[in-house]
């Protein structure tokens, strides 16, 4: 189902996934969750929180898992900790769908935005997710190395057909940036998910399932997007932040 909302309904909650172990950042994550690795003198997630709060979200939920105590300490030391609620992801399940299952009750049946805590996003791109009138919504951007990411494939009407993770021969240069807007309709699908080939519950599998039954729209980022996934990303992020 596609949802239209009125102007006075556009203030939304946001869920930030910060439960991952950061296995590609070993050496940095032996004692810290990757989301609070220092980048340009601050825990990395602070830059995302700055943008989220400036974008005017109603409530901010950060879902932690790996070293959740240290994540909580970092959030409590942030400039506006009263604006943010940390929720612990428990259990043995793992994957990008799990933070949403952990926060379902707190969302109270409302529409929400979902993103990853190791990403750098602009205020404007976060605002356009709130201002859209169509749900579900997947943010995309063009990338020179799409094979490193989830590649978005389209139907003839430009709705999303599926997201293919790290294909050897990508059919487009549009990648999924891990920024979504959902209604509560996503939760029954999440609860039926089976582990992927990686043994994880993947949000992209839920989106692909949803796309078989309902139109899934995409929205293009208007500003730079970066992620912290590899050690070499730290220097690139610091250079980018220095030039802002």
PDB file of C-alpha atoms in Angstrom:
ATOM      1  CA  UNK A   1       0.000   0.000   0.000  1.00  0.00           C
ATOM      2  CA  UNK A   2       1.212   3.534  -0.783  1.00  0.00           C
ATOM      3  CA  UNK A   3       0.460   6.166   1.865  1.00  0.00           C
ATOM      4  CA  UNK A   4      -0.217   9.885   1.350  1.00  0.00           C
ATOM      5  CA  UNK A   5       0.070  12.122   4.395  1.00  0.00           C
ATOM      6  CA  UNK A   6      -0.980  15.675   5.117  1.00  0.00           C
ATOM      7  CA  UNK A   7       1.413  18.527   5.911  1.00  0.00           C
ATOM      8  CA  UNK A   8       0.639  18.441   9.638  1.00  0.00           C
ATOM      9  CA  UNK A   9       1.639  14.751   9.887  1.00  0.00           C
ATOM     10  CA  UNK A  10       5.166  15.148   8.566  1.00  0.00           C
ATOM     11  CA  UNK A  11       7.103  15.229  11.854  1.00  0.00           C
ATOM     12  CA  UNK A  12       8.394  11.687  12.205  1.00  0.00           C
ATOM     13  CA  UNK A  13      10.444   9.472  14.482  1.00  0.00           C
ATOM     14  CA  UNK A  14      13.797   8.149  13.318  1.00  0.00           C
ATOM     15  CA  UNK A  15      15.482   4.855  14.188  1.00  0.00           C
ATOM     16  CA  UNK A  16      19.270   4.638  13.945  1.00  0.00           C
ATOM     17  CA  UNK A  17      20.837   1.174  13.788  1.00  0.00           C
ATOM     18  CA  UNK A  18      24.038   1.026  15.840  1.00  0.00           C
ATOM     19  CA  UNK A  19      24.191  -2.631  16.862  1.00  0.00           C
ATOM     20  CA  UNK A  20      26.710  -4.020  14.366  1.00  0.00           C
ATOM     21  CA  UNK A  21      30.135  -5.353  15.295  1.00  0.00           C
ATOM     22  CA  UNK A  22      32.069  -3.615  12.516  1.00  0.00           C
ATOM     23  CA  UNK A  23      34.034  -6.702  11.516  1.00  0.00           C
ATOM     24  CA  UNK A  24      35.789  -4.863   8.663  1.00  0.00           C
ATOM     25  CA  UNK A  25      37.098  -2.342  11.194  1.00  0.00           C
ATOM     26  CA  UNK A  26      38.831  -4.840  13.460  1.00  0.00           C
ATOM     27  CA  UNK A  27      41.549  -3.065  15.369  1.00  0.00           C
ATOM     28  CA  UNK A  28      39.259  -0.109  15.874  1.00  0.00           C
ATOM     29  CA  UNK A  29      36.338  -2.080  17.282  1.00  0.00           C
ATOM     30  CA  UNK A  30      38.008  -4.392  19.799  1.00  0.00           C
ATOM     31  CA  UNK A  31      36.877  -2.107  22.623  1.00  0.00           C
ATOM     32  CA  UNK A  32      34.351   0.219  20.953  1.00  0.00           C
ATOM     33  CA  UNK A  33      31.309  -0.068  18.704  1.00  0.00           C
ATOM     34  CA  UNK A  34      32.251   1.286  15.299  1.00  0.00           C
ATOM     35  CA  UNK A  35      29.621   4.006  15.531  1.00  0.00           C
ATOM     36  CA  UNK A  36      31.630   5.871  18.174  1.00  0.00           C
ATOM     37  CA  UNK A  37      35.080   5.502  16.605  1.00  0.00           C
ATOM     38  CA  UNK A  38      36.678   8.972  16.823  1.00  0.00           C
ATOM     39  CA  UNK A  39      36.540  10.819  13.503  1.00  0.00           C
ATOM     40  CA  UNK A  40      37.893  14.380  13.416  1.00  0.00           C
ATOM     41  CA  UNK A  41      37.871  14.463  17.200  1.00  0.00           C
ATOM     42  CA  UNK A  42      34.282  13.296  17.838  1.00  0.00           C
ATOM     43  CA  UNK A  43      32.466   9.955  18.043  1.00  0.00           C
ATOM     44  CA  UNK A  44      31.358   9.347  14.471  1.00  0.00           C
ATOM     45  CA  UNK A  45      27.661   8.970  15.276  1.00  0.00           C
ATOM     46  CA  UNK A  46      27.622  12.555  16.595  1.00  0.00           C
ATOM     47  CA  UNK A  47      27.737  13.909  13.038  1.00  0.00           C
ATOM     48  CA  UNK A  48      24.638  11.923  12.129  1.00  0.00           C
ATOM     49  CA  UNK A  49      22.893  12.999  15.325  1.00  0.00           C
ATOM     50  CA  UNK A  50      23.691  16.643  14.536  1.00  0.00           C
ATOM     51  CA  UNK A  51      21.952  16.283  11.172  1.00  0.00           C
ATOM     52  CA  UNK A  52      19.029  14.294  12.586  1.00  0.00           C
ATOM     53  CA  UNK A  53      18.240  16.869  15.265  1.00  0.00           C
ATOM     54  CA  UNK A  54      18.643  19.768  12.836  1.00  0.00           C
ATOM     55  CA  UNK A  55      16.223  18.004  10.473  1.00  0.00           C
ATOM     56  CA  UNK A  56      13.504  18.223  13.117  1.00  0.00           C
ATOM     57  CA  UNK A  57      12.653  14.607  13.898  1.00  0.00           C
ATOM     58  CA  UNK A  58      10.152  14.133  16.704  1.00  0.00           C
ATOM     59  CA  UNK A  59      11.912  11.304  18.545  1.00  0.00           C
ATOM     60  CA  UNK A  60      15.311   9.685  17.991  1.00  0.00           C
ATOM     61  CA  UNK A  61      15.897   6.015  18.814  1.00  0.00           C
ATOM     62  CA  UNK A  62      19.417   4.584  18.671  1.00  0.00           C
ATOM     63  CA  UNK A  63      19.458   0.773  18.764  1.00  0.00           C
ATOM     64  CA  UNK A  64      22.680  -0.663  20.163  1.00  0.00           C
ATOM     65  CA  UNK A  65      24.028  -4.157  20.631  1.00  0.00           C
ATOM     66  CA  UNK A  66      27.803  -4.605  20.461  1.00  0.00           C
ATOM     67  CA  UNK A  67      29.301  -2.674  23.427  1.00  0.00           C
ATOM     68  CA  UNK A  68      25.919  -1.050  24.050  1.00  0.00           C
ATOM     69  CA  UNK A  69      27.150   0.297  27.395  1.00  0.00           C
ATOM     70  CA  UNK A  70      29.860   2.321  25.680  1.00  0.00           C
ATOM     71  CA  UNK A  71      27.428   3.500  23.031  1.00  0.00           C
ATOM     72  CA  UNK A  72      25.076   4.644  25.799  1.00  0.00           C
ATOM     73  CA  UNK A  73      27.901   6.516  27.535  1.00  0.00           C
ATOM     74  CA  UNK A  74      28.738   8.302  24.295  1.00  0.00           C
ATOM     75  CA  UNK A  75      25.104   9.290  23.733  1.00  0.00           C
ATOM     76  CA  UNK A  76      24.846  10.574  27.318  1.00  0.00           C
ATOM     77  CA  UNK A  77      27.908  12.757  26.651  1.00  0.00           C
ATOM     78  CA  UNK A  78      26.368  14.216  23.486  1.00  0.00           C
ATOM     79  CA  UNK A  79      25.218  17.854  23.503  1.00  0.00           C
ATOM     80  CA  UNK A  80      21.499  16.971  23.582  1.00  0.00           C
ATOM     81  CA  UNK A  81      21.214  13.522  25.223  1.00  0.00           C
ATOM     82  CA  UNK A  82      17.651  14.200  26.384  1.00  0.00           C
ATOM     83  CA  UNK A  83      16.537  14.092  22.735  1.00  0.00           C
ATOM     84  CA  UNK A  84      17.772  10.534  22.193  1.00  0.00           C
ATOM     85  CA  UNK A  85      16.656   7.145  23.515  1.00  0.00           C
ATOM     86  CA  UNK A  86      19.050   4.183  23.395  1.00  0.00           C
ATOM     87  CA  UNK A  87      17.390   0.776  23.063  1.00  0.00           C
ATOM     88  CA  UNK A  88      19.338  -2.459  23.384  1.00  0.00           C
ATOM     89  CA  UNK A  89      18.930  -5.133  20.733  1.00  0.00           C
ATOM     90  CA  UNK A  90      18.826  -8.460  22.559  1.00  0.00           C
ATOM     91  CA  UNK A  91      18.743 -12.086  21.470  1.00  0.00           C
ATOM     92  CA  UNK A  92      20.835 -14.096  19.059  1.00  0.00           C
ATOM     93  CA  UNK A  93      19.477 -12.710  15.812  1.00  0.00           C
ATOM     94  CA  UNK A  94      21.667 -10.403  13.781  1.00  0.00           C
ATOM     95  CA  UNK A  95      21.248  -8.223  10.722  1.00  0.00           C
ATOM     96  CA  UNK A  96      19.895  -4.886   9.542  1.00  0.00           C
ATOM     97  CA  UNK A  97      16.267  -5.897  10.172  1.00  0.00           C
ATOM     98  CA  UNK A  98      16.820  -6.627  13.868  1.00  0.00           C
ATOM     99  CA  UNK A  99      17.050  -3.038  15.183  1.00  0.00           C
ATOM    100  CA  UNK A 100      13.554  -2.359  13.875  1.00  0.00           C
ATOM    101  CA  UNK A 101      12.151  -5.396  15.659  1.00  0.00           C
ATOM    102  CA  UNK A 102      13.759  -4.120  18.862  1.00  0.00           C
ATOM    103  CA  UNK A 103      12.067  -0.724  18.599  1.00  0.00           C
ATOM    104  CA  UNK A 104       8.622  -1.683  17.267  1.00  0.00           C
ATOM    105  CA  UNK A 105       6.764  -1.082  20.532  1.00  0.00           C
ATOM    106  CA  UNK A 106       8.412   2.293  21.105  1.00  0.00           C
ATOM    107  CA  UNK A 107       7.281   3.544  17.697  1.00  0.00           C
ATOM    108  CA  UNK A 108       3.638   3.195  18.754  1.00  0.00           C
ATOM    109  CA  UNK A 109       2.333   2.420  15.270  1.00  0.00           C
ATOM    110  CA  UNK A 110       3.603   5.594  13.619  1.00  0.00           C
ATOM    111  CA  UNK A 111       5.437   6.186  10.363  1.00  0.00           C
ATOM    112  CA  UNK A 112       9.206   6.473  10.788  1.00  0.00           C
ATOM    113  CA  UNK A 113      12.565   6.902   9.078  1.00  0.00           C
ATOM    114  CA  UNK A 114      15.263   4.236   9.453  1.00  0.00           C
ATOM    115  CA  UNK A 115      18.975   4.665   8.830  1.00  0.00           C
ATOM    116  CA  UNK A 116      22.377   3.276   9.746  1.00  0.00           C
ATOM    117  CA  UNK A 117      24.526   4.753  12.500  1.00  0.00           C
ATOM    118  CA  UNK A 118      27.734   4.467  10.486  1.00  0.00           C
ATOM    119  CA  UNK A 119      26.518   6.791   7.720  1.00  0.00           C
ATOM    120  CA  UNK A 120      26.993  10.501   7.132  1.00  0.00           C
ATOM    121  CA  UNK A 121      23.863  12.229   5.815  1.00  0.00           C
ATOM    122  CA  UNK A 122      22.889  15.835   5.201  1.00  0.00           C
ATOM    123  CA  UNK A 123      20.157  17.726   7.016  1.00  0.00           C
ATOM    124  CA  UNK A 124      18.463  18.388   3.680  1.00  0.00           C
ATOM    125  CA  UNK A 125      18.343  14.731   2.657  1.00  0.00           C
ATOM    126  CA  UNK A 126      16.914  13.747   6.021  1.00  0.00           C
ATOM    127  CA  UNK A 127      14.306  16.483   5.701  1.00  0.00           C
ATOM    128  CA  UNK A 128      13.231  15.298   2.268  1.00  0.00           C
ATOM    129  CA  UNK A 129      12.536  11.865   3.738  1.00  0.00           C
ATOM    130  CA  UNK A 130      10.121  13.505   6.174  1.00  0.00           C
ATOM    131  CA  UNK A 131       8.566  15.730   3.526  1.00  0.00           C
ATOM    132  CA  UNK A 132       7.799  12.960   1.055  1.00  0.00           C
ATOM    133  CA  UNK A 133       4.160  11.949   0.789  1.00  0.00           C
ATOM    134  CA  UNK A 134       4.761   8.397  -0.455  1.00  0.00           C
ATOM    135  CA  UNK A 135       5.670   5.328   1.612  1.00  0.00           C
ATOM    136  CA  UNK A 136       7.532   3.002   1.635  1.00  0.00           C
ATOM    137  CA  UNK A 137      10.534   4.978   0.423  1.00  0.00           C
ATOM    138  CA  UNK A 138      14.158   3.994  -0.265  1.00  0.00           C
ATOM    139  CA  UNK A 139      16.900   6.609  -0.680  1.00  0.00           C
ATOM    140  CA  UNK A 140      19.409   6.043  -3.484  1.00  0.00           C
ATOM    141  CA  UNK A 141      22.505   7.699  -4.870  1.00  0.00           C
ATOM    142  CA  UNK A 142      24.721   7.099  -7.888  1.00  0.00           C
ATOM    143  CA  UNK A 143      28.087   5.492  -7.148  1.00  0.00           C
ATOM    144  CA  UNK A 144      31.155   4.718  -9.265  1.00  0.00           C
ATOM    145  CA  UNK A 145      31.612   1.352  -7.515  1.00  0.00           C
ATOM    146  CA  UNK A 146      28.077   0.017  -7.192  1.00  0.00           C
ATOM    147  CA  UNK A 147      29.309  -3.563  -6.851  1.00  0.00           C
ATOM    148  CA  UNK A 148      30.441  -2.697  -3.296  1.00  0.00           C
ATOM    149  CA  UNK A 149      26.871  -1.988  -2.230  1.00  0.00           C
ATOM    150  CA  UNK A 150      23.268  -3.018  -2.647  1.00  0.00           C
ATOM    151  CA  UNK A 151      22.314  -2.065  -6.207  1.00  0.00           C
ATOM    152  CA  UNK A 152      18.794  -0.848  -6.937  1.00  0.00           C
ATOM    153  CA  UNK A 153      17.002  -2.331  -9.947  1.00  0.00           C
ATOM    154  CA  UNK A 154      13.851  -0.684 -11.288  1.00  0.00           C
ATOM    155  CA  UNK A 155      10.544  -1.638 -12.834  1.00  0.00           C
ATOM    156  CA  UNK A 156       9.447   0.061 -16.045  1.00  0.00           C
ATOM    157  CA  UNK A 157       7.509   2.640 -14.026  1.00  0.00           C
ATOM    158  CA  UNK A 158      10.678   3.419 -12.003  1.00  0.00           C
ATOM    159  CA  UNK A 159       9.370   1.880  -8.830  1.00  0.00           C
ATOM    160  CA  UNK A 160      11.867  -0.347  -7.074  1.00  0.00           C
ATOM    161  CA  UNK A 161      11.995  -3.904  -8.407  1.00  0.00           C
ATOM    162  CA  UNK A 162      14.613  -5.238  -6.008  1.00  0.00           C
ATOM    163  CA  UNK A 163      17.882  -4.529  -4.239  1.00  0.00           C
ATOM    164  CA  UNK A 164      20.727  -6.866  -5.197  1.00  0.00           C
ATOM    165  CA  UNK A 165      23.576  -7.056  -2.709  1.00  0.00           C
ATOM    166  CA  UNK A 166      27.064  -6.564  -4.191  1.00  0.00           C
ATOM    167  CA  UNK A 167      26.366  -7.950  -7.684  1.00  0.00           C
ATOM    168  CA  UNK A 168      29.319  -8.815  -9.897  1.00  0.00           C
ATOM    169  CA  UNK A 169      27.602  -7.169 -12.869  1.00  0.00           C
ATOM    170  CA  UNK A 170      25.421  -4.322 -11.563  1.00  0.00           C
ATOM    171  CA  UNK A 171      22.445  -3.338 -13.706  1.00  0.00           C
ATOM    172  CA  UNK A 172      22.624   0.271 -12.542  1.00  0.00           C
ATOM    173  CA  UNK A 173      24.886   2.682 -10.682  1.00  0.00           C
ATOM    174  CA  UNK A 174      22.160   3.501  -8.179  1.00  0.00           C
ATOM    175  CA  UNK A 175      22.893   2.114  -4.738  1.00  0.00           C
ATOM    176  CA  UNK A 176      20.825   1.722  -1.598  1.00  0.00           C
ATOM    177  CA  UNK A 177      22.255   4.131   0.976  1.00  0.00           C
ATOM    178  CA  UNK A 178      20.541   2.602   4.005  1.00  0.00           C
ATOM    179  CA  UNK A 179      17.996   5.381   4.480  1.00  0.00           C
ATOM    180  CA  UNK A 180      14.317   4.440   4.413  1.00  0.00           C
ATOM    181  CA  UNK A 181      10.848   5.654   5.361  1.00  0.00           C
ATOM    182  CA  UNK A 182       8.332   3.015   6.425  1.00  0.00           C
ATOM    183  CA  UNK A 183       4.863   2.605   7.841  1.00  0.00           C
ATOM    184  CA  UNK A 184       4.037  -0.116  10.403  1.00  0.00           C
ATOM    185  CA  UNK A 185       3.175  -2.399   7.456  1.00  0.00           C
ATOM    186  CA  UNK A 186       6.845  -3.384   7.383  1.00  0.00           C
ATOM    187  CA  UNK A 187       6.690  -5.227  10.713  1.00  0.00           C
ATOM    188  CA  UNK A 188       4.674  -8.314   9.672  1.00  0.00           C
ATOM    189  CA  UNK A 189       7.202  -8.813   6.876  1.00  0.00           C
ATOM    190  CA  UNK A 190      10.157  -8.408   9.240  1.00  0.00           C
ATOM    191  CA  UNK A 191       8.711 -11.014  11.593  1.00  0.00           C
ATOM    192  CA  UNK A 192       8.526 -13.596   8.801  1.00  0.00           C
ATOM    193  CA  UNK A 193      12.052 -13.027   7.491  1.00  0.00           C
ATOM    194  CA  UNK A 194      14.386 -15.984   7.146  1.00  0.00           C
ATOM    195  CA  UNK A 195      18.160 -15.615   7.501  1.00  0.00           C
ATOM    196  CA  UNK A 196      20.002 -14.671   4.327  1.00  0.00           C
ATOM    197  CA  UNK A 197      22.982 -16.553   2.912  1.00  0.00           C
ATOM    198  CA  UNK A 198      25.064 -14.593   5.434  1.00  0.00           C
ATOM    199  CA  UNK A 199      22.898 -15.913   8.256  1.00  0.00           C
ATOM    200  CA  UNK A 200      21.418 -12.475   8.925  1.00  0.00           C
ATOM    201  CA  UNK A 201      17.948 -10.935   8.869  1.00  0.00           C
ATOM    202  CA  UNK A 202      18.286  -8.308   6.151  1.00  0.00           C
ATOM    203  CA  UNK A 203      16.152  -5.202   5.763  1.00  0.00           C
ATOM    204  CA  UNK A 204      16.735  -5.432   2.005  1.00  0.00           C
ATOM    205  CA  UNK A 205      15.061  -8.852   1.939  1.00  0.00           C
ATOM    206  CA  UNK A 206      12.022  -7.287   3.597  1.00  0.00           C
ATOM    207  CA  UNK A 207      11.991  -4.477   1.030  1.00  0.00           C
ATOM    208  CA  UNK A 208      12.279  -6.945  -1.843  1.00  0.00           C
ATOM    209  CA  UNK A 209       9.347  -8.894  -0.428  1.00  0.00           C
ATOM    210  CA  UNK A 210       7.330  -5.700  -0.024  1.00  0.00           C
ATOM    211  CA  UNK A 211       8.111  -4.653  -3.605  1.00  0.00           C
ATOM    212  CA  UNK A 212       6.427  -7.797  -4.938  1.00  0.00           C
ATOM    213  CA  UNK A 213       3.083  -6.651  -3.535  1.00  0.00           C
ATOM    214  CA  UNK A 214       3.180  -2.847  -3.249  1.00  0.00           C
ATOM    215  CA  UNK A 215       4.912   0.003  -5.091  1.00  0.00           C
ATOM    216  CA  UNK A 216       8.177   0.914  -3.370  1.00  0.00           C
ATOM    217  CA  UNK A 217       9.331   4.397  -4.339  1.00  0.00           C
ATOM    218  CA  UNK A 218      12.875   5.711  -4.414  1.00  0.00           C
ATOM    219  CA  UNK A 219      14.170   9.181  -3.681  1.00  0.00           C
ATOM    220  CA  UNK A 220      17.550  10.483  -4.809  1.00  0.00           C
ATOM    221  CA  UNK A 221      19.959  12.090  -2.366  1.00  0.00           C
ATOM    222  CA  UNK A 222      20.785  15.695  -3.192  1.00  0.00           C
ATOM    223  CA  UNK A 223      23.962  15.912  -1.115  1.00  0.00           C
ATOM    224  CA  UNK A 224      27.064  13.761  -0.457  1.00  0.00           C
ATOM    225  CA  UNK A 225      26.653  10.496   1.417  1.00  0.00           C
ATOM    226  CA  UNK A 226      29.514   8.598   3.043  1.00  0.00           C
ATOM    227  CA  UNK A 227      29.806   5.559   5.248  1.00  0.00           C
ATOM    228  CA  UNK A 228      32.294   4.214   7.758  1.00  0.00           C
ATOM    229  CA  UNK A 229      32.861   0.636   6.704  1.00  0.00           C
ATOM    230  CA  UNK A 230      36.607   0.234   6.177  1.00  0.00           C
ATOM    231  CA  UNK A 231      39.719   1.645   7.901  1.00  0.00           C
ATOM    232  CA  UNK A 232      40.535   3.796   4.870  1.00  0.00           C
ATOM    233  CA  UNK A 233      37.160   5.502   5.185  1.00  0.00           C
ATOM    234  CA  UNK A 234      38.295   7.334   8.328  1.00  0.00           C
ATOM    235  CA  UNK A 235      40.787   9.573   6.510  1.00  0.00           C
ATOM    236  CA  UNK A 236      38.285  10.254   3.715  1.00  0.00           C
ATOM    237  CA  UNK A 237      35.606  11.213   6.235  1.00  0.00           C
ATOM    238  CA  UNK A 238      37.963  13.487   8.145  1.00  0.00           C
ATOM    239  CA  UNK A 239      38.950  15.275   4.939  1.00  0.00           C
ATOM    240  CA  UNK A 240      35.304  15.692   3.958  1.00  0.00           C
ATOM    241  CA  UNK A 241      34.338  17.051   7.382  1.00  0.00           C
ATOM    242  CA  UNK A 242      37.300  19.432   7.408  1.00  0.00           C
ATOM    243  CA  UNK A 243      36.094  20.967   4.148  1.00  0.00           C
ATOM    244  CA  UNK A 244      32.503  21.472   5.293  1.00  0.00           C
TER     245      UNK A 244
END
